[in-house]
CSV table of C-alpha atoms and ligand atoms in Angstrom, one decimal:
chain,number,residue,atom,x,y,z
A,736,UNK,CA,54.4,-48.8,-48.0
A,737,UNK,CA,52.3,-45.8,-48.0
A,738,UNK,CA,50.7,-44.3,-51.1
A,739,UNK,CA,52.4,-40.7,-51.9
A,740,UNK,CA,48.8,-38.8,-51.2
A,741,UNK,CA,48.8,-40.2,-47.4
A,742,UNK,CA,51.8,-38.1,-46.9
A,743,UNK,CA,53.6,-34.8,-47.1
A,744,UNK,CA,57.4,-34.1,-47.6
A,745,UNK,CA,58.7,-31.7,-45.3
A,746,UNK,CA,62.1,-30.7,-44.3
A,747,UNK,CA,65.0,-30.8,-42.1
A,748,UNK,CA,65.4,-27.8,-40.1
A,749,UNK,CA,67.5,-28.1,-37.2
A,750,UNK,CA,68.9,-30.7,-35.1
A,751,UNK,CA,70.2,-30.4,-31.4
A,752,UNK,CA,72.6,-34.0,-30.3
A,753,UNK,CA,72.2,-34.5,-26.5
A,754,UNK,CA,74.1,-37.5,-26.6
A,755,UNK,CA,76.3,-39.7,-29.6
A,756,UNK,CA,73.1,-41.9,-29.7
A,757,UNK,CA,69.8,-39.2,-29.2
A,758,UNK,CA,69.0,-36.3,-31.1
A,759,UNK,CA,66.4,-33.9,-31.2
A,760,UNK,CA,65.3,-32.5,-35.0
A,761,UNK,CA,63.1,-30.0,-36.2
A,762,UNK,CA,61.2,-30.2,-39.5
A,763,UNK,CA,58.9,-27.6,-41.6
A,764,UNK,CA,55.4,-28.8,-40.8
A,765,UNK,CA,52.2,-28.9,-43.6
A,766,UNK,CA,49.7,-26.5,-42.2
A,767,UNK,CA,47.0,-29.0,-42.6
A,768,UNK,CA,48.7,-31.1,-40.6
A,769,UNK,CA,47.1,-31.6,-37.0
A,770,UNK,CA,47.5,-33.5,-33.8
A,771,UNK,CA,46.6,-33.3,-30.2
A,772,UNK,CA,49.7,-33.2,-27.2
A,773,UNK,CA,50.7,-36.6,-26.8
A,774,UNK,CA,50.3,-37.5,-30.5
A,775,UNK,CA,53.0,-39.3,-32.8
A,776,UNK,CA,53.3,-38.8,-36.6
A,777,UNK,CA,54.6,-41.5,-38.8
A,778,UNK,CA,58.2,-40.4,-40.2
A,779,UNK,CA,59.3,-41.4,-43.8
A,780,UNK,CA,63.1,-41.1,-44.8
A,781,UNK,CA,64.3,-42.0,-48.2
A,782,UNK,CA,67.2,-44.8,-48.5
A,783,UNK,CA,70.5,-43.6,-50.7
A,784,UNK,CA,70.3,-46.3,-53.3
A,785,UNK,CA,69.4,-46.4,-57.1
A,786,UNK,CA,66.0,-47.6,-56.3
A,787,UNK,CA,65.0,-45.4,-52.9
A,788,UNK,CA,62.3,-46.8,-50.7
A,789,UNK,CA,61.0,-45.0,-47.7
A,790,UNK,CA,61.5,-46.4,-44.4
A,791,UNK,CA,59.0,-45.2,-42.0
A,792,UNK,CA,58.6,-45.1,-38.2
A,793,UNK,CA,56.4,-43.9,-35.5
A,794,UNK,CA,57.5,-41.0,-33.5
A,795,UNK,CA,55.8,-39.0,-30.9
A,796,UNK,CA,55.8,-35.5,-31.4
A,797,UNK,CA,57.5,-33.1,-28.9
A,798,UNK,CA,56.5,-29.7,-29.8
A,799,UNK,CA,52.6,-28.3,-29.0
A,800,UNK,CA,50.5,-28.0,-31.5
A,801,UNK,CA,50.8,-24.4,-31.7
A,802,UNK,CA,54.3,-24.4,-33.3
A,803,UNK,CA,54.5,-23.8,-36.7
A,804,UNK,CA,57.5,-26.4,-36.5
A,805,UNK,CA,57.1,-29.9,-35.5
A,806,UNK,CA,60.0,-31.3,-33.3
A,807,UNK,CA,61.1,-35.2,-32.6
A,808,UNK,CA,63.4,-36.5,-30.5
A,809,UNK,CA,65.1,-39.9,-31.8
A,810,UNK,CA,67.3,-42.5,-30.6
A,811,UNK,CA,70.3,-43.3,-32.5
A,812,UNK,CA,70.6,-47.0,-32.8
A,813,UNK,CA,74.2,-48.6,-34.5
A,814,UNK,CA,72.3,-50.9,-36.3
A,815,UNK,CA,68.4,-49.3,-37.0
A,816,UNK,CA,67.4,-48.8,-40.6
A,817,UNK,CA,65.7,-45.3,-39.7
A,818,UNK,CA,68.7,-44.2,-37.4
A,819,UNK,CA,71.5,-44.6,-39.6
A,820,UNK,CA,69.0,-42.4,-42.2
A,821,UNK,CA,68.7,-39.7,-39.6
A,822,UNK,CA,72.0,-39.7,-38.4
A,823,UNK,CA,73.3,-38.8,-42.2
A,824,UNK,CA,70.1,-36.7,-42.8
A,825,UNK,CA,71.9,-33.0,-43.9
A,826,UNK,CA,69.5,-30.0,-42.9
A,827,UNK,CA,67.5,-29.2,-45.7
A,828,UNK,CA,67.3,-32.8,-46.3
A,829,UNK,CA,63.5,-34.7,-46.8
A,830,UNK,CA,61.2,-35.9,-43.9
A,831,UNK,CA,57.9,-37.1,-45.4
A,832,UNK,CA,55.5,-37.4,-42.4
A,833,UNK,CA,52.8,-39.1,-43.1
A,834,UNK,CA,49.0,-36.5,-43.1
A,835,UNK,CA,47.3,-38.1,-40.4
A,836,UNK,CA,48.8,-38.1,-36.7
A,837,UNK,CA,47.7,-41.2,-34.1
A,838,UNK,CA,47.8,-42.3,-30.9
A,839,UNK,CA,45.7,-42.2,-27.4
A,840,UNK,CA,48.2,-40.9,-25.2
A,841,UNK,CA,46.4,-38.1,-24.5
A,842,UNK,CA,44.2,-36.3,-21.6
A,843,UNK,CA,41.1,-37.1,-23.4
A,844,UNK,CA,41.6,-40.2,-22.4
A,845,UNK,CA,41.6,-39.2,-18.5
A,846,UNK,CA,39.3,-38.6,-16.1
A,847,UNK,CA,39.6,-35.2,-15.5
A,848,UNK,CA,41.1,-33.3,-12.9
A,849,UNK,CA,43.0,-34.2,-9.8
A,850,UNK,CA,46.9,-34.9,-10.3
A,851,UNK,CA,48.6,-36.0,-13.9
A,852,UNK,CA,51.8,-38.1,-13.6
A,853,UNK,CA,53.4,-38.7,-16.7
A,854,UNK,CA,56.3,-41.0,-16.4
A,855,UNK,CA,58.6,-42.0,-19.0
A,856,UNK,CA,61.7,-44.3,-19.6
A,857,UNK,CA,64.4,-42.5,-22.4
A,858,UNK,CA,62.9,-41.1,-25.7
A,859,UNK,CA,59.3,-41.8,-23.6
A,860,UNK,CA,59.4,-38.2,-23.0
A,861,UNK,CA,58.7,-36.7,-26.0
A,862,UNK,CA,54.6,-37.0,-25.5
A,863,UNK,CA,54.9,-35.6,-22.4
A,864,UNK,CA,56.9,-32.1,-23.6
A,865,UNK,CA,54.3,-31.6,-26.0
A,866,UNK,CA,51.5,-32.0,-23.2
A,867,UNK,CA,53.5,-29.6,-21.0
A,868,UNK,CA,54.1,-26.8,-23.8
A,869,UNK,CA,50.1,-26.6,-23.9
A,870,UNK,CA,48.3,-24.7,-21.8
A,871,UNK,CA,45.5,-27.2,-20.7
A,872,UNK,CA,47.4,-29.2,-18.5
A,873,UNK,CA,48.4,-26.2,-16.4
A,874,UNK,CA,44.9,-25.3,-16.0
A,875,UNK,CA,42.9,-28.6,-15.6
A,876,UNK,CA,45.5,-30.4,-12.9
A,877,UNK,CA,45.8,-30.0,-9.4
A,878,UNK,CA,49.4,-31.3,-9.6
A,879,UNK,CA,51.7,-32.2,-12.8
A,880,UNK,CA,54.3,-35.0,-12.0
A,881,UNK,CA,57.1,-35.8,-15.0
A,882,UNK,CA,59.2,-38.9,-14.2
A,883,UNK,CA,62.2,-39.1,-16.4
A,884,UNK,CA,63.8,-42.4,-16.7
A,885,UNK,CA,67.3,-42.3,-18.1
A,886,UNK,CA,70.9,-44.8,-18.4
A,887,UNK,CA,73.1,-41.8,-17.7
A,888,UNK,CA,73.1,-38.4,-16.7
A,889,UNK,CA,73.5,-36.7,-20.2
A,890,UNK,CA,70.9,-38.6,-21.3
A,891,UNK,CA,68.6,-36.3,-19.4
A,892,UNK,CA,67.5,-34.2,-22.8
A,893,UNK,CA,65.0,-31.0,-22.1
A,894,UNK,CA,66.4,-30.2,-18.3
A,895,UNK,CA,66.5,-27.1,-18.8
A,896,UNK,CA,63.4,-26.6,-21.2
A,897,UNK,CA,61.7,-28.9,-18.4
A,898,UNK,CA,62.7,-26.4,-15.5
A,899,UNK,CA,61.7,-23.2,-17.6
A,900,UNK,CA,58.1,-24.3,-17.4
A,901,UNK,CA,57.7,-24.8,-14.2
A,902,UNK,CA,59.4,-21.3,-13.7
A,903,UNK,CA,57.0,-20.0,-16.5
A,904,UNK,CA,54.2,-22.9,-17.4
A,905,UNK,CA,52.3,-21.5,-20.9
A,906,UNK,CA,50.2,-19.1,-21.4
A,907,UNK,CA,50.6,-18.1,-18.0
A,908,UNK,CA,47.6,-20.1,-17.2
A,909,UNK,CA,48.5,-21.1,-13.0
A,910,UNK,CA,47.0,-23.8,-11.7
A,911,UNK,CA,49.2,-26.6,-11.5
A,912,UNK,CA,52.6,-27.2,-9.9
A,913,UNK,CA,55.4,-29.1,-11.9
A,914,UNK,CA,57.2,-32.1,-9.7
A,915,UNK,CA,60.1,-33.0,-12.2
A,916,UNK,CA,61.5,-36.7,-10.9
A,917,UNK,CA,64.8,-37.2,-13.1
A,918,UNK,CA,66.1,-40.9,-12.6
A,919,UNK,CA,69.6,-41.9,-13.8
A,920,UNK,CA,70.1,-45.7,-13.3
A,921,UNK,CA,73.3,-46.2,-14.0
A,922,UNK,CA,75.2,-43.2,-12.8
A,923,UNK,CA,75.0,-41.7,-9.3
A,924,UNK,CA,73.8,-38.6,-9.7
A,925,UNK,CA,73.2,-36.0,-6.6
A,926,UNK,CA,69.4,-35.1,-6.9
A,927,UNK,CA,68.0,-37.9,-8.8
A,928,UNK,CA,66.6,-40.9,-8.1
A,929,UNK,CA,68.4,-44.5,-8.8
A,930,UNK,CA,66.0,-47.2,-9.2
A,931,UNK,CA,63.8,-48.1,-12.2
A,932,UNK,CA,60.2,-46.9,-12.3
A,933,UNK,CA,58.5,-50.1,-11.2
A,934,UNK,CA,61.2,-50.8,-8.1
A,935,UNK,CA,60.3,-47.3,-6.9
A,936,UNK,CA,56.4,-47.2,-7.7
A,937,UNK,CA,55.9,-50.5,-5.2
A,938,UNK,CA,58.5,-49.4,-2.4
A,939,UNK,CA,56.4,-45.9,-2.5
A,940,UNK,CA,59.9,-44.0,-3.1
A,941,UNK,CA,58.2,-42.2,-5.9
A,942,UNK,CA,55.5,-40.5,-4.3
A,943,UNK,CA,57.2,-39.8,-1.5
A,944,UNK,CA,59.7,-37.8,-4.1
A,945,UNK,CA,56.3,-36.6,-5.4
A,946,UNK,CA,54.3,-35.6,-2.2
A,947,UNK,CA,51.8,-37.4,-3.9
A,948,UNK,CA,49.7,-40.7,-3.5
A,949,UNK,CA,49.5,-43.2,-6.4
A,950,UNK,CA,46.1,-43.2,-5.9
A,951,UNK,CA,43.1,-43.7,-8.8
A,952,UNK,CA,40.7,-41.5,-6.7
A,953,UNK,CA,43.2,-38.5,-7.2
A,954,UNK,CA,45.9,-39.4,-9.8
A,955,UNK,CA,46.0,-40.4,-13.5
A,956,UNK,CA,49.1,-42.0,-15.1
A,957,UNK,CA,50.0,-42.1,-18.5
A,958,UNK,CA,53.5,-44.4,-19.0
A,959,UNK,CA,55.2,-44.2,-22.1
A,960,UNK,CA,58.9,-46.1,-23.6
A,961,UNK,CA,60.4,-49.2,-22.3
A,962,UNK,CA,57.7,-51.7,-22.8
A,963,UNK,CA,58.9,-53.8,-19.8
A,964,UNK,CA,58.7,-50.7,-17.5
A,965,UNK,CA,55.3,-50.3,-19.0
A,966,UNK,CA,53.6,-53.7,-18.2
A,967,UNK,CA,55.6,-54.1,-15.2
A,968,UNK,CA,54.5,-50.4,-13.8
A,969,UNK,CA,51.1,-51.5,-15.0
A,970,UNK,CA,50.9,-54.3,-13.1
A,971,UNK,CA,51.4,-52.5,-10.3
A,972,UNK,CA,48.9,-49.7,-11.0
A,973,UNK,CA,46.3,-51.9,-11.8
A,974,UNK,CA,46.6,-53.8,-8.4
A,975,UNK,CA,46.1,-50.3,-6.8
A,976,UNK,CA,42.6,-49.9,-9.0
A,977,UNK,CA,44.0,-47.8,-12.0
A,978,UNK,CA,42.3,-48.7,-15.0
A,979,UNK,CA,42.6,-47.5,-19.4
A,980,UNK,CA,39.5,-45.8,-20.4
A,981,UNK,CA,37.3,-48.6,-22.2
A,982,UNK,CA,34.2,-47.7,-24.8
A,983,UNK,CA,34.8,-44.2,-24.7
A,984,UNK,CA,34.8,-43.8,-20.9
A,985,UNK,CA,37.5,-42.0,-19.5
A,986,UNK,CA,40.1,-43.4,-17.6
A,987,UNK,CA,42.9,-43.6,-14.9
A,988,UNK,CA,45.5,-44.8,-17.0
A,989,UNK,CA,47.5,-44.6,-20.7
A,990,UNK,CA,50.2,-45.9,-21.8
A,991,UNK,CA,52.3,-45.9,-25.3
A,992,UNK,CA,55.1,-48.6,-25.9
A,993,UNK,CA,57.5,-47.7,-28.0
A,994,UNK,CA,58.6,-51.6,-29.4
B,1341,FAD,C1,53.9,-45.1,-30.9
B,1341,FAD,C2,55.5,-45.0,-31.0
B,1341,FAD,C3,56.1,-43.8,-30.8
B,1341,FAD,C4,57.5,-43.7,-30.9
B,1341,FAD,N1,58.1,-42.6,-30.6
B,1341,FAD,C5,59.5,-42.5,-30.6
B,1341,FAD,C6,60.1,-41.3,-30.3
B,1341,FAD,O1,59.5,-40.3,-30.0
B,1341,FAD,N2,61.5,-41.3,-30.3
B,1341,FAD,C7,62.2,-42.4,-30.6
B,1341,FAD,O2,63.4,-42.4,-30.6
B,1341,FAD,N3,61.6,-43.6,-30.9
B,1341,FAD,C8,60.2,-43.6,-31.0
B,1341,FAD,N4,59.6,-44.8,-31.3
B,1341,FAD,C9,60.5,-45.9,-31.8
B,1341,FAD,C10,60.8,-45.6,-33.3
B,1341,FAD,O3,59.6,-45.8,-34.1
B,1341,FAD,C11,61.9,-46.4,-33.9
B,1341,FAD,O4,61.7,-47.8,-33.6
B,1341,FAD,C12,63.2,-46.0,-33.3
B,1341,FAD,O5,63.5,-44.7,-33.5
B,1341,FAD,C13,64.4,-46.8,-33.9
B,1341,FAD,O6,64.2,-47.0,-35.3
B,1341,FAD,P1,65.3,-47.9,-36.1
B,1341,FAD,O7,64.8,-48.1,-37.4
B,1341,FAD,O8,66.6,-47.2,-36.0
B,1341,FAD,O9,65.4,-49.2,-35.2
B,1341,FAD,P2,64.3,-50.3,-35.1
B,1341,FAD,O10,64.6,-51.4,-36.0
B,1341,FAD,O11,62.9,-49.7,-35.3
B,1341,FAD,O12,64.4,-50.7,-33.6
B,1341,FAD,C14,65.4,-51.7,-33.1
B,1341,FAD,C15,65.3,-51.9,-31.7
B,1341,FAD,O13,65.7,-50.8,-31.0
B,1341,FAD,C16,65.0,-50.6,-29.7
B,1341,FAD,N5,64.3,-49.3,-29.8
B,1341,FAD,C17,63.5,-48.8,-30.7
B,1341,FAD,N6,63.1,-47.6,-30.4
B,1341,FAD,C18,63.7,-47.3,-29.2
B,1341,FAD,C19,63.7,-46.1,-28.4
B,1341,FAD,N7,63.0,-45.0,-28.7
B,1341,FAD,N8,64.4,-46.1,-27.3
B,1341,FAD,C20,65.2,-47.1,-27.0
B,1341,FAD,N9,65.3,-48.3,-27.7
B,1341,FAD,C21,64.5,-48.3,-28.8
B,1341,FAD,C22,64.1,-51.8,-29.7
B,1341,FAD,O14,64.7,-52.8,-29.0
B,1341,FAD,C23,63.9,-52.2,-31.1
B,1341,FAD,O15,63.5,-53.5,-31.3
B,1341,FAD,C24,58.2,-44.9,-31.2
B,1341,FAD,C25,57.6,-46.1,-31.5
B,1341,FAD,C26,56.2,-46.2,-31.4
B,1341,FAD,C27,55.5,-47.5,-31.7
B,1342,NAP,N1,71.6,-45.2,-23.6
B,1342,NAP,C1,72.8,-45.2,-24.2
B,1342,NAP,O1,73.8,-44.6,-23.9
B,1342,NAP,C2,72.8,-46.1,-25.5
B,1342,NAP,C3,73.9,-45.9,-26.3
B,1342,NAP,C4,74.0,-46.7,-27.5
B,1342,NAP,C5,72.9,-47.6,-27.8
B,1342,NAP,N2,71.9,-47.7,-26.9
B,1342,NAP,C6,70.8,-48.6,-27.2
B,1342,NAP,O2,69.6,-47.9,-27.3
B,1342,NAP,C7,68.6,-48.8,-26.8
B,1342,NAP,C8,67.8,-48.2,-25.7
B,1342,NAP,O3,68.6,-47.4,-24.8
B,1342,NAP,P1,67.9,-46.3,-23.9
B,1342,NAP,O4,68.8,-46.1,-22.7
B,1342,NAP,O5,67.4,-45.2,-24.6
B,1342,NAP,O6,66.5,-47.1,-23.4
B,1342,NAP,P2,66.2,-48.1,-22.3
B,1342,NAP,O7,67.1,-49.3,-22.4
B,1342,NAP,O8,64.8,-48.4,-22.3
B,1342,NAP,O9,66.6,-47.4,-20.9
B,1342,NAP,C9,66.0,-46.1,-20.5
B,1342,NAP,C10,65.7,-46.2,-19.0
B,1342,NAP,O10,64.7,-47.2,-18.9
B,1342,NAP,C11,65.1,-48.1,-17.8
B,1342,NAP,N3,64.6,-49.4,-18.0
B,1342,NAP,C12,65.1,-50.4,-18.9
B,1342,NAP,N4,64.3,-51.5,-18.7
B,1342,NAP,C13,63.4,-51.2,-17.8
B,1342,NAP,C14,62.4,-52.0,-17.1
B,1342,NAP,N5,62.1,-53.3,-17.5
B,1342,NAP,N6,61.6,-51.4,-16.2
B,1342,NAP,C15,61.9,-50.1,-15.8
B,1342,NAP,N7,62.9,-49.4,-16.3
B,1342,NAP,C16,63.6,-49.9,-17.3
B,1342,NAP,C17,66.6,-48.1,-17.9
B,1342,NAP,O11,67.2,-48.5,-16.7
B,1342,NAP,P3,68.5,-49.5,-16.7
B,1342,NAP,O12,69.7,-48.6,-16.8
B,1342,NAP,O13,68.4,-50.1,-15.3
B,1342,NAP,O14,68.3,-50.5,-17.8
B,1342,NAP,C18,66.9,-46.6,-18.2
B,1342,NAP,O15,66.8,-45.8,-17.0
B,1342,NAP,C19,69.3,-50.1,-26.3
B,1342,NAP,O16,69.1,-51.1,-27.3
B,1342,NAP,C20,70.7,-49.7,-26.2
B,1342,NAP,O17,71.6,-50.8,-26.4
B,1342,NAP,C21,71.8,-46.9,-25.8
């Protein structure tokens, strides 16, 4: 339960289905309402009966913080309380979103410079699109690495918005080059990768995708979805000397699970 004055009631703008089961939505957004790339907002959407409660749940917001929208992408569970809401939601319809935004998975975290990979396991990309839409990522990395973790091919949402940036990265800012890593697990798709993140981090298949070595002295990770992939890819990266930032001091490594 949170109290109406924690939260403002915005509205549903737009809604793009990449799949039956994940959608993307666009809402109005309060102009007071702030966040750093890599954020999530809280969500509120009303239940249908006689007495309506709110159901509310974390999501991580995809557009940058320069948008006058604010954009989510969502699973679509069968049986979740907040995705049978959504699913029904007509545009126009109400999404409170609650005033203040969390979260730490975000480059302040980081020791700076050197190479960002940002790898991800299905709606796990969100975070990272907003990161990439801002400009500061483009000018303070050497190298920008998005691994995209998916069951099946059309479950690779943002492709193309993906492949624009690194055509055209924001504000025209240079610096860093995009790797985009797409990995479909159970399809065999040409020009992908077919392993999960962990299997591919300890045979080295994924920096040799990358060019890149997993390495704390040049690379910080931020891992963000499946909460197995997370502590197992974690285990791994902390074996090769990647460590959170603790008391303030930046670190090598950030992740976000997402239940
Ligand atoms: C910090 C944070 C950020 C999040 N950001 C997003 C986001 O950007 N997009 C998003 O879709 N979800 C996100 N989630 C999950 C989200 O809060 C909801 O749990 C989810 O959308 C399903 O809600 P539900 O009520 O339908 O089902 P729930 O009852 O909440 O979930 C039921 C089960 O579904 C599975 N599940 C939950 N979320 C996901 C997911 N995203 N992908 C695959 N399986 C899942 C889990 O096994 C979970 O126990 C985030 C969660 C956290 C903690
Ligand atoms: N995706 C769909 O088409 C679909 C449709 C309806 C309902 N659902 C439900 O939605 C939920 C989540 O589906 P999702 O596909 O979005 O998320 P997911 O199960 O987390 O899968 C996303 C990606 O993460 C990988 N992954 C899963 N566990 C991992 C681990 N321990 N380590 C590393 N990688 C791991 C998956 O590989 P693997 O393929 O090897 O698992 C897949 O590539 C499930 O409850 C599912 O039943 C999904």
């Amino acid at each position: 339960m949170i109290a109406p004055d924690k939260y403002t009631e915005q509205t549903l703008l737009a809604t793009r289905a990449w799949t039956p089961s994940l959608l993307s939505i666009q809402t109005s957004r309060d102009p007071d309402f702030r966040f750093r790339p890599g954020q999530f907002a809280r969500l509120g959407l009303a239940t249908g009966d006689a007495d309506p409660q709110i159901i509310w749940r974390a999501y991580s917001i995809v557009s940058a913080p320069a948008v006058g929208h604010l954009e989510f992408c969502s699973v679509l569970l069968p049986a979740g309380a907040f995705s049978n809401l959504l699913r029904n939601l007509p545009l126009g319809g109400s999404v409170f979103v609650e005033k203040a935004p969390y979260g730490f998975l975000t480059t302040e975290r980081l020791v700076r410079g050197g190479d960002l990979w940002m790898i991800a396991t299905g709606t796990g990309l969100a975070p990272f699109l907003s990161i990439l839409e801002d400009s500061y990522c483009w000018s303070e990395y050497r190298n920008l690495v998005l691994v995209q973790s998916v069951r099946t091919e059309a479950e690779l949402a943002y492709r193309a918005s993906i492949e624009a940036l690194m055509a055209a990265p924001p504000g025209h800012s240079g610096g860093a080059r995009l790797t985009y890593l797409p990995i479909v697990t159970r399809e065999l798709v040409p020009a992908t990768l077919h392993a999960r993140v962990p299997e591919l981090v300890v045979s080295g298949e994924l920096e040799r995708a990358a060019g890149l070595a997993l390495d704390p002295s040049t690379a910080r990770v931020m891992l963000c979805g499946n909460p197995e992939m997370v502590t197992q890819t974690r285990a791994h990266l902390t074996m090769r000397g990647f460590a959170p930032s603790r008391r303030g001091i930046p670190g090598t490594l950030a992740v976000e699970n997402y239940w």
